[in-house]
mmCIF file of C-alpha atoms in Angstrom:
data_model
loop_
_atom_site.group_PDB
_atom_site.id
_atom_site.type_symbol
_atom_site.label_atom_id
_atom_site.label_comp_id
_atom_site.label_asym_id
_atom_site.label_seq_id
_atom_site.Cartn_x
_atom_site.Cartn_y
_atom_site.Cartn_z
ATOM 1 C CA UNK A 1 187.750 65.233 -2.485
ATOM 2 C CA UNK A 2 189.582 63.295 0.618
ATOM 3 C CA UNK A 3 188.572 59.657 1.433
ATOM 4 C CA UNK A 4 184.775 59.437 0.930
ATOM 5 C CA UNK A 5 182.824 58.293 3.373
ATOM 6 C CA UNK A 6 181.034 55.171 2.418
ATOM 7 C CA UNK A 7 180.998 53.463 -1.084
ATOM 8 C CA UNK A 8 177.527 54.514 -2.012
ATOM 9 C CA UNK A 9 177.456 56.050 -5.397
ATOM 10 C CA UNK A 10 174.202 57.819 -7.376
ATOM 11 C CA UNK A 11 174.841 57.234 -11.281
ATOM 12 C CA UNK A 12 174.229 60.056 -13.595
ATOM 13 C CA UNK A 13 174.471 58.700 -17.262
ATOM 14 C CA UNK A 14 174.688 61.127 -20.119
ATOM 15 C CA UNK A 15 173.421 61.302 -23.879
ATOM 16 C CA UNK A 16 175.892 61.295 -26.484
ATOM 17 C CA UNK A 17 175.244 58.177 -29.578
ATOM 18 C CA UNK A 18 177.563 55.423 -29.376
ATOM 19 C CA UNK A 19 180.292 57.428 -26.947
ATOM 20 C CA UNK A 20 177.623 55.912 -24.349
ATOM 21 C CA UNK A 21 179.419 52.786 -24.286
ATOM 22 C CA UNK A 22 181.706 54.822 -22.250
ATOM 23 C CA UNK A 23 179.192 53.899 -19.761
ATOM 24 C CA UNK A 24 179.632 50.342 -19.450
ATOM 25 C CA UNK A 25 183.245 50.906 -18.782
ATOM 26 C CA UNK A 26 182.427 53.821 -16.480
ATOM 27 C CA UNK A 27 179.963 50.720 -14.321
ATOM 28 C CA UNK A 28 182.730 48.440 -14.550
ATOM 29 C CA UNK A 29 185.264 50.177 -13.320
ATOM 30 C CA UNK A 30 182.731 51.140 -10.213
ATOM 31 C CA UNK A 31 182.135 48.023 -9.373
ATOM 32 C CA UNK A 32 185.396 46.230 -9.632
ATOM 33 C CA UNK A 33 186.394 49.310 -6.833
ATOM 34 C CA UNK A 34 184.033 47.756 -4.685
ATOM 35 C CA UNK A 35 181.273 50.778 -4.733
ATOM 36 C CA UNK A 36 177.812 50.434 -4.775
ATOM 37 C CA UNK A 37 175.143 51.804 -6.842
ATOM 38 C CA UNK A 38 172.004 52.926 -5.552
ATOM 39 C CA UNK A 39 170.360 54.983 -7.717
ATOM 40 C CA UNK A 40 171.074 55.882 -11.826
ATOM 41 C CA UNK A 41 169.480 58.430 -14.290
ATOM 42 C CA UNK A 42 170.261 58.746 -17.988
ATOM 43 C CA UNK A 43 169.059 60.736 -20.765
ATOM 44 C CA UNK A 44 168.895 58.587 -24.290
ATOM 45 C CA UNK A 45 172.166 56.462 -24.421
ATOM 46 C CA UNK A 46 172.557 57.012 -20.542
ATOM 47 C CA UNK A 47 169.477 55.804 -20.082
ATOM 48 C CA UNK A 48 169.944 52.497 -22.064
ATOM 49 C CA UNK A 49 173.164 51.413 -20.470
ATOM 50 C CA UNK A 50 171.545 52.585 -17.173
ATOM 51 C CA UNK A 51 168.323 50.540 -17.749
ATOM 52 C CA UNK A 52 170.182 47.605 -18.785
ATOM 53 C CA UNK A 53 172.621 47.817 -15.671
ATOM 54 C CA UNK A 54 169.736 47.996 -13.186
ATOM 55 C CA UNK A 55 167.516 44.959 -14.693
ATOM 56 C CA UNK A 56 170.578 43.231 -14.510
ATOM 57 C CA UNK A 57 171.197 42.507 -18.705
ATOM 58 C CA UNK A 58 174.157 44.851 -19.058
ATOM 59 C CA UNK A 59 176.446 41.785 -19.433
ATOM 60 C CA UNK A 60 173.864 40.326 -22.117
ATOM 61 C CA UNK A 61 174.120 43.577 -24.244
ATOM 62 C CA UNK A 62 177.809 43.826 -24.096
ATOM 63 C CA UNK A 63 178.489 41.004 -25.082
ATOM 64 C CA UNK A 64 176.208 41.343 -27.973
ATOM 65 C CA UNK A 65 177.282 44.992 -29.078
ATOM 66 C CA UNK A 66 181.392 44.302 -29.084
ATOM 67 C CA UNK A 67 180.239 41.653 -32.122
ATOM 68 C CA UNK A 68 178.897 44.264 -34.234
ATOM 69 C CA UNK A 69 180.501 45.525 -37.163
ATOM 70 C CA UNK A 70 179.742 48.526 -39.072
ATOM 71 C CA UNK A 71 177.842 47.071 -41.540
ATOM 72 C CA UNK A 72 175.796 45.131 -38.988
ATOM 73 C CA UNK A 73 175.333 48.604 -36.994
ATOM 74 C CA UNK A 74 174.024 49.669 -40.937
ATOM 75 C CA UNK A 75 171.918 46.882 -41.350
ATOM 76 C CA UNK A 76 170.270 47.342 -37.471
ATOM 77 C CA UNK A 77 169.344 50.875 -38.018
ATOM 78 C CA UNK A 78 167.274 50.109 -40.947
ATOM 79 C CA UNK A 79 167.043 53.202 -42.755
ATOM 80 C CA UNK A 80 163.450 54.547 -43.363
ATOM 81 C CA UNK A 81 162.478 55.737 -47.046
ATOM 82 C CA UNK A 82 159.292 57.165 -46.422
ATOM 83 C CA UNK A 83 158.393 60.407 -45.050
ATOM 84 C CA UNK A 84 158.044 59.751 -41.448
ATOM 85 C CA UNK A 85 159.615 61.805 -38.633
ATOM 86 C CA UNK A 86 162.476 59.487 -38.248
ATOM 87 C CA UNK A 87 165.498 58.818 -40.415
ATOM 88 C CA UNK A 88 165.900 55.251 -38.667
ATOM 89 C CA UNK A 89 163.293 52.398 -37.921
ATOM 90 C CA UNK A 90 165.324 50.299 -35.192
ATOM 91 C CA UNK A 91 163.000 47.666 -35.597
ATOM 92 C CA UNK A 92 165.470 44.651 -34.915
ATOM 93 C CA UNK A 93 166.952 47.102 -31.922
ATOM 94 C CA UNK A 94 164.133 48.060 -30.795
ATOM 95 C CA UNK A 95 163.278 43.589 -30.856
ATOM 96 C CA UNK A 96 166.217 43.721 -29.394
ATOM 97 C CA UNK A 97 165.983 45.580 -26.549
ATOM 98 C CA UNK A 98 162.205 44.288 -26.012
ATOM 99 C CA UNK A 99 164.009 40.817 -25.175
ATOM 100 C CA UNK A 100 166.552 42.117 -22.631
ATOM 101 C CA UNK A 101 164.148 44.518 -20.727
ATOM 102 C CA UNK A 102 160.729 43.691 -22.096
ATOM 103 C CA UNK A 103 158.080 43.005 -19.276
ATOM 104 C CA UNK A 104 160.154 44.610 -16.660
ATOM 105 C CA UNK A 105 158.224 47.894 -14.732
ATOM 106 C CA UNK A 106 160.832 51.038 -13.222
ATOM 107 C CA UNK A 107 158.847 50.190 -9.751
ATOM 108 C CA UNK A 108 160.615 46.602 -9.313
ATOM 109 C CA UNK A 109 164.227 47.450 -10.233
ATOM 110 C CA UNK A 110 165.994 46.587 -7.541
ATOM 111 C CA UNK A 111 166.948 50.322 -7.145
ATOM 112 C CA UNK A 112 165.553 53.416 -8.076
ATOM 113 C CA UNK A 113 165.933 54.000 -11.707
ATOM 114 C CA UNK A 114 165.088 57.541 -13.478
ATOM 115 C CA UNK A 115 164.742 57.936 -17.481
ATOM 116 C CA UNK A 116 164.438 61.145 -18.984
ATOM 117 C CA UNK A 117 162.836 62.149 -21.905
ATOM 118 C CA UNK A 118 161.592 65.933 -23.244
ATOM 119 C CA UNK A 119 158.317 67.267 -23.942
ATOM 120 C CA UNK A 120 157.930 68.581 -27.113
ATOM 121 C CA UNK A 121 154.733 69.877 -27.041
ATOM 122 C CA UNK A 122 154.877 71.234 -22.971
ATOM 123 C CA UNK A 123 158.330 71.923 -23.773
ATOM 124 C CA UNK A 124 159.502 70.678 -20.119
ATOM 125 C CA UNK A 125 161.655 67.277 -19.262
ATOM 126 C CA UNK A 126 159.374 63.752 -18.403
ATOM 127 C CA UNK A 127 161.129 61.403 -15.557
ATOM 128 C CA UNK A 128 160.090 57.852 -15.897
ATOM 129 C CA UNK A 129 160.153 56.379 -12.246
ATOM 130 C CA UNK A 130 157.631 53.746 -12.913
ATOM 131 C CA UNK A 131 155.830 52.344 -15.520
ATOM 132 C CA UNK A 132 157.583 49.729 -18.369
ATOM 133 C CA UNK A 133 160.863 50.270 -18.356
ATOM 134 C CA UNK A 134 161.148 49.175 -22.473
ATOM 135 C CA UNK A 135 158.705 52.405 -23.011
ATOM 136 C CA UNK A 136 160.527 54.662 -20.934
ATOM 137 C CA UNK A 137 164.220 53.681 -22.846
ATOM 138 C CA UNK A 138 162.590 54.085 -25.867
ATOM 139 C CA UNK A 139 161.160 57.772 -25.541
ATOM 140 C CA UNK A 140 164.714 58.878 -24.111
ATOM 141 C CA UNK A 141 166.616 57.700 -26.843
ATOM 142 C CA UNK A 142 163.995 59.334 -29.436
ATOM 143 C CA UNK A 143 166.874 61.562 -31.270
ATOM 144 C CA UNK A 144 165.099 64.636 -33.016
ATOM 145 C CA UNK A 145 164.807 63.916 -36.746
ATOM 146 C CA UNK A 146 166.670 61.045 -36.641
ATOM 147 C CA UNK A 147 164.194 58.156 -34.465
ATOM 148 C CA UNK A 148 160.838 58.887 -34.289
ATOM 149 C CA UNK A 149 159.131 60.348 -31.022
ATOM 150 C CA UNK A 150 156.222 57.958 -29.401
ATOM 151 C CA UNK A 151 153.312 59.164 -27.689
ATOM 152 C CA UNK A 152 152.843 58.348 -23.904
ATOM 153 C CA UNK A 153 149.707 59.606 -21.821
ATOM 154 C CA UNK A 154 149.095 62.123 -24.435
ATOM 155 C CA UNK A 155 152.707 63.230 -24.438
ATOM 156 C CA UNK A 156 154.866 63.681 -27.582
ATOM 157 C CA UNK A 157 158.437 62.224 -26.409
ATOM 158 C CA UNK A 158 161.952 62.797 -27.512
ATOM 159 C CA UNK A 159 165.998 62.338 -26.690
ATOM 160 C CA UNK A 160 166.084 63.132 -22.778
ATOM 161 C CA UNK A 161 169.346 65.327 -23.908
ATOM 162 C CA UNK A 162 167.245 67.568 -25.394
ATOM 163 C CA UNK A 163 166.381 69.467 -22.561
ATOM 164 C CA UNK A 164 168.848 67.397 -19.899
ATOM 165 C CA UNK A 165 171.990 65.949 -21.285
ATOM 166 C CA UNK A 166 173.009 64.463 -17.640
ATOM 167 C CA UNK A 167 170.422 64.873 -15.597
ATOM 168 C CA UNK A 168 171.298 65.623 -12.086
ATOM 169 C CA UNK A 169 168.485 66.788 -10.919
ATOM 170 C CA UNK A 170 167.076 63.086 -10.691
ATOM 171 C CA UNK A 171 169.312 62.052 -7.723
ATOM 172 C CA UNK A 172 168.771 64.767 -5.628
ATOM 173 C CA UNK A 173 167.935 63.445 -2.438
ATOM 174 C CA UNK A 174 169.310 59.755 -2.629
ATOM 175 C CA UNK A 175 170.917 58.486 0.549
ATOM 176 C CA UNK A 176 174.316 58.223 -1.129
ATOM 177 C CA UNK A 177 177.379 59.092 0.109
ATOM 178 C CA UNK A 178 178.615 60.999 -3.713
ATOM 179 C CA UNK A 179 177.871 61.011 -6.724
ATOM 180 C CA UNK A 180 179.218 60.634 -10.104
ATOM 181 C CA UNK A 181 177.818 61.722 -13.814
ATOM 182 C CA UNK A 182 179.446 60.900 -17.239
ATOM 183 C CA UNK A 183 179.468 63.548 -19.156
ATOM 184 C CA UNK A 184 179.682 62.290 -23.130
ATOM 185 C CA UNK A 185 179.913 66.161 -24.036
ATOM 186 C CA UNK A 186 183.320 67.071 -23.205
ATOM 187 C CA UNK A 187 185.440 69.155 -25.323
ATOM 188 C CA UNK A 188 189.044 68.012 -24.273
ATOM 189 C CA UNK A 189 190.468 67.421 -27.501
ATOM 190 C CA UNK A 190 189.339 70.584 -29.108
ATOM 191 C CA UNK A 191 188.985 74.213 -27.542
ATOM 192 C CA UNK A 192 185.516 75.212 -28.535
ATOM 193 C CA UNK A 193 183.956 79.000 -27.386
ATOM 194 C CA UNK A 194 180.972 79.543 -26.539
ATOM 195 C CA UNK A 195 181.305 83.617 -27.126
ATOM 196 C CA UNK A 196 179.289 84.744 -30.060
ATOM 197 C CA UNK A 197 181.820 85.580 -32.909
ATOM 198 C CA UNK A 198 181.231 88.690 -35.475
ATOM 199 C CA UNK A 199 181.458 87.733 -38.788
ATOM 200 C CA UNK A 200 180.284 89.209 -42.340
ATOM 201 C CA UNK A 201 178.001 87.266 -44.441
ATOM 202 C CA UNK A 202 180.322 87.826 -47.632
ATOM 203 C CA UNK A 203 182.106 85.020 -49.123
ATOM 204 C CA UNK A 204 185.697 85.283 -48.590
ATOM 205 C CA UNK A 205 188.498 83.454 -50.613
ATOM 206 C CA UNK A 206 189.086 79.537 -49.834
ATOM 207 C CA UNK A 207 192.716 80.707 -48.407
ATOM 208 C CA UNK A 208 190.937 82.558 -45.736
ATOM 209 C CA UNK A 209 189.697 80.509 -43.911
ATOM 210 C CA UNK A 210 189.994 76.459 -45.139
ATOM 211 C CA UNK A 211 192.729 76.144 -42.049
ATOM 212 C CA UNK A 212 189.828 77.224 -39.558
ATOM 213 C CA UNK A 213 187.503 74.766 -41.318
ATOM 214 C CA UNK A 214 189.762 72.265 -41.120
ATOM 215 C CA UNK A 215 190.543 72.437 -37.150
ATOM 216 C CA UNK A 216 186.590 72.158 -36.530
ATOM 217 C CA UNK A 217 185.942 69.610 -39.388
ATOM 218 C CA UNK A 218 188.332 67.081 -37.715
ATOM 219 C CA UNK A 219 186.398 64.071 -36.194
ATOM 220 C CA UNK A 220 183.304 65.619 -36.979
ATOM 221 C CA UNK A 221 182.844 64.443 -40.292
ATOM 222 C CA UNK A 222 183.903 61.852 -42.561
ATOM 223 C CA UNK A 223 187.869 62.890 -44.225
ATOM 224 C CA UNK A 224 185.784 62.673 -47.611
ATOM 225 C CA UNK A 225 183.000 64.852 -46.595
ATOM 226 C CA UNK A 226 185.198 66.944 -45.585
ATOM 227 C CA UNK A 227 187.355 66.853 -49.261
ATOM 228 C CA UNK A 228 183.929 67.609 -50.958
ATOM 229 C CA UNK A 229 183.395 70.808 -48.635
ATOM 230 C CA UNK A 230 186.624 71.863 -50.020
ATOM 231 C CA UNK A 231 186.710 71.321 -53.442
ATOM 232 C CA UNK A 232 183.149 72.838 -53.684
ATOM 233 C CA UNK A 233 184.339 76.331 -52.621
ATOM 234 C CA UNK A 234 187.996 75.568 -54.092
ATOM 235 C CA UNK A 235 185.958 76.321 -57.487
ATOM 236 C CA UNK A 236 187.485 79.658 -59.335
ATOM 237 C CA UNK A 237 183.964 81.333 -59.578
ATOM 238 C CA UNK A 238 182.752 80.389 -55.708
ATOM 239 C CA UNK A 239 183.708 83.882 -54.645
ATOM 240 C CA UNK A 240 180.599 85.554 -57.389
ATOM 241 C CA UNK A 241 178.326 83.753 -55.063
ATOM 242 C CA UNK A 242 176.683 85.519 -52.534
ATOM 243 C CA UNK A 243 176.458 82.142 -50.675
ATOM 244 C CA UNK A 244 177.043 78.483 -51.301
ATOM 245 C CA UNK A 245 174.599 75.731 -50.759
ATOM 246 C CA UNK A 246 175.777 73.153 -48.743
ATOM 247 C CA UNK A 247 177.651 70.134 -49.789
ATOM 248 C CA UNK A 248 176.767 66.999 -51.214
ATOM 249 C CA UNK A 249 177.105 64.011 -49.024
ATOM 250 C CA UNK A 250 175.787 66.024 -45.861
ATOM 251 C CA UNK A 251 172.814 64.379 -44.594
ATOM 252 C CA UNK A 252 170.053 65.070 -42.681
ATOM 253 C CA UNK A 253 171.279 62.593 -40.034
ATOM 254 C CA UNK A 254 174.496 64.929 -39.955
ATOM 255 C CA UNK A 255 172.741 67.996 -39.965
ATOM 256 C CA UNK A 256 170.846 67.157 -37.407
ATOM 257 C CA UNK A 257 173.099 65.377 -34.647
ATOM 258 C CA UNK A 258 175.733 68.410 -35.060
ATOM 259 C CA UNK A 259 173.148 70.509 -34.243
ATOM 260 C CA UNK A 260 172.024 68.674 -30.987
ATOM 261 C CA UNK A 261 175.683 68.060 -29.898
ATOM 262 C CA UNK A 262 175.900 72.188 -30.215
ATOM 263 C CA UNK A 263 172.793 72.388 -28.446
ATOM 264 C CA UNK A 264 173.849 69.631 -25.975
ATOM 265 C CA UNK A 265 177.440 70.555 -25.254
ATOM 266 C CA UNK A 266 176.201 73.731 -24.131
ATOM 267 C CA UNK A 267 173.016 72.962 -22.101
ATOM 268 C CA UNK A 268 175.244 70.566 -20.460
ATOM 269 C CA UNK A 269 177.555 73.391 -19.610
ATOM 270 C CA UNK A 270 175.046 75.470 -17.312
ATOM 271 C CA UNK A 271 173.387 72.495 -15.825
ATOM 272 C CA UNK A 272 176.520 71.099 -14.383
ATOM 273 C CA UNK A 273 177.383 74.329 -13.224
ATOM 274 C CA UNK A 274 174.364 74.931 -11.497
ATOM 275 C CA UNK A 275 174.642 71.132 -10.096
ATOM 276 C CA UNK A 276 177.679 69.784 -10.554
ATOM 277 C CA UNK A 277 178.261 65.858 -9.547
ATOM 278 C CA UNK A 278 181.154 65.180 -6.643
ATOM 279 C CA UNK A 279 182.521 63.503 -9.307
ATOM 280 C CA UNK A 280 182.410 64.175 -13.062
ATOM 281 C CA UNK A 281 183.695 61.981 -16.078
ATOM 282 C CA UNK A 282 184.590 63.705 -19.364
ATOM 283 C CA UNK A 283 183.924 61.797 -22.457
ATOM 284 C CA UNK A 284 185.353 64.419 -25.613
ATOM 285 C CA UNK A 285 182.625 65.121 -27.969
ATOM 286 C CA UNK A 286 185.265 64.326 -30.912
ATOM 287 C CA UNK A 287 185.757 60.829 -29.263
ATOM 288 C CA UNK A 288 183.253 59.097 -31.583
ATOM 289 C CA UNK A 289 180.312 60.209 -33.894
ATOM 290 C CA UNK A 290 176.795 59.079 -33.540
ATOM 291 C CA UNK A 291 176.521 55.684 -34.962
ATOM 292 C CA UNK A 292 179.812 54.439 -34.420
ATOM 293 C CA UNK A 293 178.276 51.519 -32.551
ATOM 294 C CA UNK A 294 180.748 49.214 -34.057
ATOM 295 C CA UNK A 295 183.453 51.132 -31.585
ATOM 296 C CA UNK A 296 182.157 49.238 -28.664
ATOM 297 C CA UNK A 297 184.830 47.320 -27.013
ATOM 298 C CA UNK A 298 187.370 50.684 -27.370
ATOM 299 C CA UNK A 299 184.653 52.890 -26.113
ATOM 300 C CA UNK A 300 184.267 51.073 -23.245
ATOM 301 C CA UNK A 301 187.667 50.902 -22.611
ATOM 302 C CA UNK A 302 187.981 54.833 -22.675
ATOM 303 C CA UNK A 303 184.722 54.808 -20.339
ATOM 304 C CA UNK A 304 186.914 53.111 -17.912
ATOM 305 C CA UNK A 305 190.259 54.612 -18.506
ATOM 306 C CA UNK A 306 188.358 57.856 -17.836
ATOM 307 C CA UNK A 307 186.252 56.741 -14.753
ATOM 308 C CA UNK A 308 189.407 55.219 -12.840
ATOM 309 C CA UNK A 309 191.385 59.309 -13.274
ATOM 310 C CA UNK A 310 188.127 60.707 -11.830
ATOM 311 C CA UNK A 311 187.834 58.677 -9.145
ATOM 312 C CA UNK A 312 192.119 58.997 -8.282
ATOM 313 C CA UNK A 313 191.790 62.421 -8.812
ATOM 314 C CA UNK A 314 188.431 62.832 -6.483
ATOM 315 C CA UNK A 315 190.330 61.245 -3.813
ATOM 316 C CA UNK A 316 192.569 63.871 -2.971
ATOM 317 C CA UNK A 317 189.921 66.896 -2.681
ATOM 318 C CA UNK A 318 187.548 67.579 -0.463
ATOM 319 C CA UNK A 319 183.898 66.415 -0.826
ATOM 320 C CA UNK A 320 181.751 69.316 -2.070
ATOM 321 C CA UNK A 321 178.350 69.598 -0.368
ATOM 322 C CA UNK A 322 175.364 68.922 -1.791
ATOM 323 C CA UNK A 323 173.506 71.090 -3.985
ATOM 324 C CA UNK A 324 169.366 71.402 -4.752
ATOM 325 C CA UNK A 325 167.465 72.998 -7.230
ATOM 326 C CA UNK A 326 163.942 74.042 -7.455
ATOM 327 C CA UNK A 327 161.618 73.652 -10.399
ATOM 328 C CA UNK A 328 161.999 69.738 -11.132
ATOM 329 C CA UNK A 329 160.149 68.157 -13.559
ATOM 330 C CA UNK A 330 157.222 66.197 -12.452
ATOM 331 C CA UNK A 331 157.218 62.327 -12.204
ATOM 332 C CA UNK A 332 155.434 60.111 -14.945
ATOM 333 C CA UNK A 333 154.210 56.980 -15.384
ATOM 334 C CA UNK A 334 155.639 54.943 -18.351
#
């Protein structure tokens, strides 16, 4: 991409847990270079940091967030008991939130603003362009399992990366002069493949295949998880099994975020090959797990570390031309 032609930027936020502090470093670094944002979409995470940008209480949150430790992140999440269809309450983030953005409606951002959340029961993304912008936050960053949907207009609402990780789409037609998506996806650090792989369903000795566990256990779960995995099947009579259940310590919460990253990682894939930003940030998916909240001042530092090689490297290529796509999701009211 040679010298672009203005310095006005769409924002395309991604989902991804806590690596979505990336984000704030990713705004930062964007505006320190003098460029000016005129439109942002995000999907859950994305959408928070985008929110907050746009109403103009990014600043506010920061500075709260780099203060937390892990056991405040703990204490915040307030883990539900009960049988409800989330593992998490967030009732002081949620109270949180409500004060930084509370009151405040998508039409009278200062620039256009697009949240995205996913349909369960239609089965089809929801774009927030107007409407509260606290109500349209909180049905994006609904994860599956693990924060419980809400119901707006008859809608059941979850994560926005769901269906759209980084959703594109949503800036189509903006007078800008590129734009630029942060993609908390990646898969840098490891080599993943998306090619199906044949495999029998027979247990096989520990010696087998403990080094290929090991290479796709590695910053996915915790080092004594991981010990546990091993010393389950390390057991002389695990071979008589037909199968092993799985092992203790694994939560739903961990079942249930691997499974969207999978999910996510390769929706994300297809999308931005369909649409691809002029200019994309890479956030690994290994760089943090979910709740590692308490990671906020080095996440944002890799946010901008990551935004300022995109944008070098974008200036020496040519601009690539717009794209479109049919069959976008239909606008809602918050």
């Amino acid at each position: 991409m040679g010298p672009m032609a203005g310095k006005r930027v769409s924002l395309v936020l991604g989902s991804g847990g806590a690596r979505g502090y990336a984000h704030i470093g990713a705004i930062d670094v964007l505006t320190e270079r003098g460029y000016e944002i005129v439109a942002v979409a995000g999907s859950s995470m994305g959408a928070l940091i985008g929110g907050l940008h746009v109403a103009g209480r990014l600043r506010d949150y920061q500075e709260w967030s780099t203060k937390l430790t892990q056991r405040d992140v703990i204490r915040l999440l307030d883990l539900s008991l009960g049988s409800g269809p989330g593992v998490f309450r967030l009732e002081r983030v949620l109270a949180r939130m409500s004060d930084y953005v509370g009151g405040i409606q998508i039409e009278d951002l200062p620039i256009p603003y697009t949240a995205v959340a996913s349909d369960l029961g239609a089965r089809r993304e929801v774009w927030f362009t107007r409407g509260p912008l606290e109500a349209a936050i909180r049905a994006s960053i609904a994860i599956p399992a693990m924060i419980a949907p809400i119901m707006v207009n008859g809608r059941l609402l979850v994560d926005g990366g769901v269906l759209n990780p980084v959703p594109m789409e949503a800036v189509i037609g903006v007078d800008a002069d590129f734009s630029l998506a942060v993609n908390l996806s990646g898969e840098k650090t490891k080599h993943f493949s998306s090619t199906p792989v044949r495999e029998s369903a027979a247990q096989r000795p520990p010696h087998e295949w403990v080094d290929r566990f090991l290479k796709t256990a590695a910053g996915v779960w915790e080092n004594d998880l991981v010990a546990s995995i091993l010393a389950r099947f390390n057991r002389p009579d695990s071979t008589e099994r037909v199968y092993d259940p799985a092992p203790p310590g694994l939560g739903i919460a961990d079942v249930s975020w691997m499974a969207l990253e999978a999910m996510e990682s390769l929706i994300t894939r297809y999308r931005l090959a369909a649409l691809p930003p002029d200019v994309l940030v890479t956030v690994a998916a290994d760089t943090a797990r979910m709740l590692d909240f308490h990671r906020a001042t080095e996440l944002i530092e890799i946010g901008r570390r990551l935004t300022e090689a995109a944008l070098d490297e974008a200036f020496g290529d040519e601009t690539t031309e717009n794209v479109t796509a049919g069959g976008l999701p239909r606008e809602i009211e918050a």
